């Protein structure tokens, strides 16, 4: 089946504008993660959804960042009032469950550039 | 806070040599470990996972786990220039925790 998909692949916006990034996980995967990766840096955890449980928002860097997951499938990451330091690649990943032995699969990412 | 530590590198090895990538983790109770490879400008891809102490081989790749010492390593035999990438170590404790990655350069 299809892998994790993300849209758009690239987004250029002006400082102060809001942006929405979309992630379609692998069908049937109950766990969904958002990460941010700045140029040359490691993965920065943002938020984790698992089934119907309350999301783990511990990685969100500020209240300008929020995410939703509708119907246990598609997720949208919203960044309000974007700043230049928000420029990065935003990666989504999904996993088939909460168990320790489930691997995680990544989407191709959305490259966000804030001018 | 669970921690996964990796040397950022770069690790440079000549073509044909064995590349050894190491990772340590903080939680002694961790059970499952994953290695991802990330080419520049691409997203991470899973290359191996290991759950039991000892070695696990898959082609040119061998993952090694030592729970007593809390480290996991990845050996790449007969390294090729196409192996040049950043290698990420991850622990799954009902939530994934990633190391910052080790950059590997394989020189022709």
GROMACS .gro file of C-alpha atoms in nm:
model
  223
    1UNK     CA    1   0.000   0.000   0.000
    2UNK     CA    2   0.092   0.365  -0.007
    3UNK     CA    3   0.338   0.508   0.240
    4UNK     CA    4   0.307   0.820   0.451
    5UNK     CA    5   0.228   1.122   0.238
    6UNK     CA    6   0.266   1.489   0.320
    7UNK     CA    7   0.152   1.805   0.151
    8UNK     CA    8   0.263   2.046   0.035
    9UNK     CA    9   0.617   1.933  -0.038
   10UNK     CA   10   0.735   2.293  -0.024
   11UNK     CA   11   0.579   2.599   0.131
   12UNK     CA   12   0.708   2.952   0.115
   13UNK     CA   13   0.530   3.207   0.330
   14UNK     CA   14   0.577   3.553   0.468
   15UNK     CA   15   0.654   3.622   0.827
   16UNK     CA   16   0.336   3.658   1.029
   17UNK     CA   17   0.119   3.439   0.805
   18UNK     CA   18  -0.041   3.114   0.920
   19UNK     CA   19   0.041   2.782   0.752
   20UNK     CA   20  -0.114   2.436   0.754
   21UNK     CA   21   0.082   2.120   0.684
   22UNK     CA   22  -0.093   1.793   0.612
   23UNK     CA   23   0.001   1.433   0.681
   24UNK     CA   24  -0.171   1.117   0.557
   25UNK     CA   25  -0.040   0.819   0.754
   26UNK     CA   26  -0.021   0.462   0.634
   27UNK     CA   27  -0.369   0.313   0.636
   28UNK     CA   28  -0.444   0.143   0.966
   29UNK     CA   29  -0.157   0.305   1.155
   30UNK     CA   30  -0.281   0.435   1.486
   31UNK     CA   31   0.029   0.628   1.593
   32UNK     CA   32   0.134   0.951   1.423
   33UNK     CA   33   0.429   1.176   1.500
   34UNK     CA   34   0.534   1.522   1.385
   35UNK     CA   35   0.900   1.623   1.389
   36UNK     CA   36   1.088   1.931   1.284
   37UNK     CA   37   1.436   1.919   1.134
   38UNK     CA   38   1.637   2.233   1.083
   39UNK     CA   39   1.922   2.232   0.833
   40UNK     CA   40   2.202   2.005   0.948
   41UNK     CA   41   2.027   1.923   1.274
   42UNK     CA   42   1.864   1.616   1.426
   43UNK     CA   43   1.495   1.539   1.461
   44UNK     CA   44   1.305   1.761   1.701
   45UNK     CA   45   0.994   1.588   1.836
   46UNK     CA   46   0.683   1.805   1.821
   47UNK     CA   47   0.370   1.602   1.892
   48UNK     CA   48   0.252   1.239   1.910
   49UNK     CA   49  -0.096   1.099   1.852
   50UNK     CA   50  -0.187   0.745   1.957
   51UNK     CA   51  -0.535   0.621   1.877
   52UNK     CA   52  -0.801   0.802   2.076
   53UNK     CA   53  -0.567   0.902   2.357
   54UNK     CA   54  -0.490   1.264   2.434
   55UNK     CA   55  -0.194   1.370   2.220
   56UNK     CA   56   0.152   1.415   2.369
   57UNK     CA   57   0.216   1.783   2.296
   58UNK     CA   58   0.531   1.807   2.504
   59UNK     CA   59   0.752   1.898   2.207
   60UNK     CA   60   0.554   2.190   2.068
   61UNK     CA   61   0.792   2.490   2.091
   62UNK     CA   62   0.528   2.758   2.148
   63UNK     CA   63   0.155   2.816   2.152
   64UNK     CA   64   0.177   2.921   1.788
   65UNK     CA   65   0.203   2.552   1.704
   66UNK     CA   66  -0.096   2.319   1.715
   67UNK     CA   67  -0.197   1.992   1.555
   68UNK     CA   68  -0.512   1.795   1.501
   69UNK     CA   69  -0.583   1.444   1.390
   70UNK     CA   70  -0.927   1.387   1.249
   71UNK     CA   71  -1.093   1.047   1.251
   72UNK     CA   72  -0.776   0.883   1.368
   73UNK     CA   73  -0.618   0.930   1.028
   74UNK     CA   74  -0.516   1.257   0.859
   75UNK     CA   75  -0.330   1.511   1.069
   76UNK     CA   76  -0.279   1.882   1.021
   77UNK     CA   77   0.000   2.081   1.183
   78UNK     CA   78  -0.080   2.451   1.205
   79UNK     CA   79   0.175   2.723   1.268
   80UNK     CA   80   0.028   3.063   1.342
   81UNK     CA   81   0.207   3.393   1.291
   82UNK     CA   82   0.508   3.225   1.137
   83UNK     CA   83   0.856   3.344   1.224
   84UNK     CA   84   1.180   3.302   1.031
   85UNK     CA   85   1.306   3.054   1.289
   86UNK     CA   86   1.015   2.826   1.194
   87UNK     CA   87   1.190   2.756   0.863
   88UNK     CA   88   1.270   2.386   0.859
   89UNK     CA   89   1.159   2.053   0.719
   90UNK     CA   90   0.853   1.918   0.896
   91UNK     CA   91   0.840   1.540   0.896
   92UNK     CA   92   0.545   1.319   0.974
   93UNK     CA   93   0.578   0.954   1.067
   94UNK     CA   94   0.332   0.679   1.146
   95UNK     CA   95   0.348   0.351   1.330
   96UNK     CA   96   0.109   0.060   1.349
   97UNK     CA   97   0.054   0.080   1.721
   98UNK     CA   98   0.167   0.178   2.063
   99UNK     CA   99   0.376  -0.129   2.127
  100UNK     CA  100   0.749  -0.117   2.167
  101UNK     CA  101   0.810  -0.338   1.865
  102UNK     CA  102   0.640  -0.127   1.603
  103UNK     CA  103   0.868   0.054   1.363
  104UNK     CA  104   0.804   0.406   1.244
  105UNK     CA  105   0.776   0.511   0.880
  106UNK     CA  106   0.842   0.863   0.762
  107UNK     CA  107   0.680   1.076   0.500
  108UNK     CA  108   0.883   1.282   0.253
  109UNK     CA  109   0.848   1.599   0.458
  110UNK     CA  110   0.733   1.954   0.396
  111UNK     CA  111   1.004   2.216   0.354
  112UNK     CA  112   0.881   2.540   0.507
  113UNK     CA  113   1.053   2.867   0.428
  114UNK     CA  114   0.947   3.181   0.611
  115UNK     CA  115   1.063   3.499   0.443
  116UNK     CA  116   1.353   1.206   3.021
  117UNK     CA  117   1.480   0.924   2.807
  118UNK     CA  118   1.802   1.001   2.626
  119UNK     CA  119   1.964   0.849   2.323
  120UNK     CA  120   2.320   0.962   2.258
  121UNK     CA  121   2.522   0.942   1.940
  122UNK     CA  122   2.851   1.091   1.833
  123UNK     CA  123   2.766   1.349   1.566
  124UNK     CA  124   3.075   1.268   1.360
  125UNK     CA  125   3.155   1.291   1.083
  126UNK     CA  126   3.292   0.941   1.078
  127UNK     CA  127   3.511   0.894   0.774
  128UNK     CA  128   3.604   0.549   0.648
  129UNK     CA  129   3.762   0.433   0.323
  130UNK     CA  130   3.560   0.234   0.075
  131UNK     CA  131   3.560  -0.135   0.162
  132UNK     CA  132   3.626  -0.080   0.533
  133UNK     CA  133   3.393  -0.156   0.823
  134UNK     CA  134   3.202   0.143   0.958
  135UNK     CA  135   3.105   0.123   1.324
  136UNK     CA  136   2.831   0.349   1.453
  137UNK     CA  137   2.751   0.360   1.822
  138UNK     CA  138   2.456   0.468   2.034
  139UNK     CA  139   2.394   0.470   2.407
  140UNK     CA  140   2.062   0.501   2.585
  141UNK     CA  141   1.964   0.608   2.933
  142UNK     CA  142   1.673   0.380   3.023
  143UNK     CA  143   1.795   0.039   3.136
  144UNK     CA  144   1.449  -0.102   3.074
  145UNK     CA  145   1.445  -0.016   2.704
  146UNK     CA  146   1.358  -0.313   2.487
  147UNK     CA  147   1.349  -0.218   2.122
  148UNK     CA  148   1.604  -0.034   1.913
  149UNK     CA  149   1.601   0.093   1.557
  150UNK     CA  150   1.853   0.223   1.309
  151UNK     CA  151   1.745   0.471   1.043
  152UNK     CA  152   1.948   0.606   0.753
  153UNK     CA  153   1.891   0.959   0.629
  154UNK     CA  154   2.042   1.079   0.304
  155UNK     CA  155   2.093   1.452   0.268
  156UNK     CA  156   1.765   1.617   0.174
  157UNK     CA  157   1.564   1.299   0.228
  158UNK     CA  158   1.356   1.160   0.512
  159UNK     CA  159   1.480   0.883   0.742
  160UNK     CA  160   1.433   0.524   0.631
  161UNK     CA  161   1.439   0.220   0.854
  162UNK     CA  162   1.731  -0.014   0.795
  163UNK     CA  163   1.733  -0.243   1.098
  164UNK     CA  164   1.575  -0.314   1.432
  165UNK     CA  165   1.698  -0.528   1.722
  166UNK     CA  166   1.529  -0.644   2.039
  167UNK     CA  167   1.756  -0.914   2.183
  168UNK     CA  168   2.107  -0.903   2.317
  169UNK     CA  169   2.369  -1.003   2.067
  170UNK     CA  170   2.406  -0.957   1.695
  171UNK     CA  171   2.154  -0.937   1.416
  172UNK     CA  172   2.278  -0.950   1.059
  173UNK     CA  173   2.109  -0.830   0.740
  174UNK     CA  174   2.332  -0.830   0.436
  175UNK     CA  175   2.622  -0.591   0.495
  176UNK     CA  176   2.459  -0.454   0.810
  177UNK     CA  177   2.494  -0.595   1.161
  178UNK     CA  178   2.318  -0.450   1.462
  179UNK     CA  179   2.464  -0.526   1.802
  180UNK     CA  180   2.283  -0.484   2.132
  181UNK     CA  181   2.432  -0.495   2.478
  182UNK     CA  182   2.163  -0.422   2.734
  183UNK     CA  183   2.398  -0.454   3.031
  184UNK     CA  184   2.612  -0.172   2.896
  185UNK     CA  185   2.316   0.012   2.743
  186UNK     CA  186   2.457   0.048   2.399
  187UNK     CA  187   2.354  -0.049   2.052
  188UNK     CA  188   2.578  -0.034   1.749
  189UNK     CA  189   2.552  -0.068   1.374
  190UNK     CA  190   2.832  -0.220   1.171
  191UNK     CA  191   2.845  -0.170   0.796
  192UNK     CA  192   3.080  -0.411   0.623
  193UNK     CA  193   3.241  -0.338   0.286
  194UNK     CA  194   3.134   0.026   0.313
  195UNK     CA  195   3.039   0.193  -0.013
  196UNK     CA  196   3.023   0.562  -0.103
  197UNK     CA  197   2.646   0.513  -0.131
  198UNK     CA  198   2.642   0.440   0.243
  199UNK     CA  199   2.738   0.802   0.309
  200UNK     CA  200   2.448   0.939   0.510
  201UNK     CA  201   2.342   1.027   0.862
  202UNK     CA  202   2.250   0.727   1.075
  203UNK     CA  203   1.990   0.775   1.346
  204UNK     CA  204   1.950   0.550   1.646
  205UNK     CA  205   1.606   0.526   1.807
  206UNK     CA  206   1.449   0.363   2.108
  207UNK     CA  207   1.079   0.280   2.120
  208UNK     CA  208   0.937   0.301   2.471
  209UNK     CA  209   0.575   0.323   2.353
  210UNK     CA  210   0.700   0.650   2.205
  211UNK     CA  211   1.002   0.694   1.981
  212UNK     CA  212   1.315   0.869   2.109
  213UNK     CA  213   1.580   0.953   1.851
  214UNK     CA  214   1.947   1.031   1.885
  215UNK     CA  215   2.086   1.328   1.697
  216UNK     CA  216   2.253   1.104   1.439
  217UNK     CA  217   2.605   1.024   1.322
  218UNK     CA  218   2.719   1.144   0.982
  219UNK     CA  219   2.912   0.880   0.789
  220UNK     CA  220   3.139   0.963   0.497
  221UNK     CA  221   3.270   0.672   0.291
  222UNK     CA  222   3.559   0.787   0.076
  223UNK     CA  223   3.621   0.620  -0.262
   0.00000   0.00000   0.00000
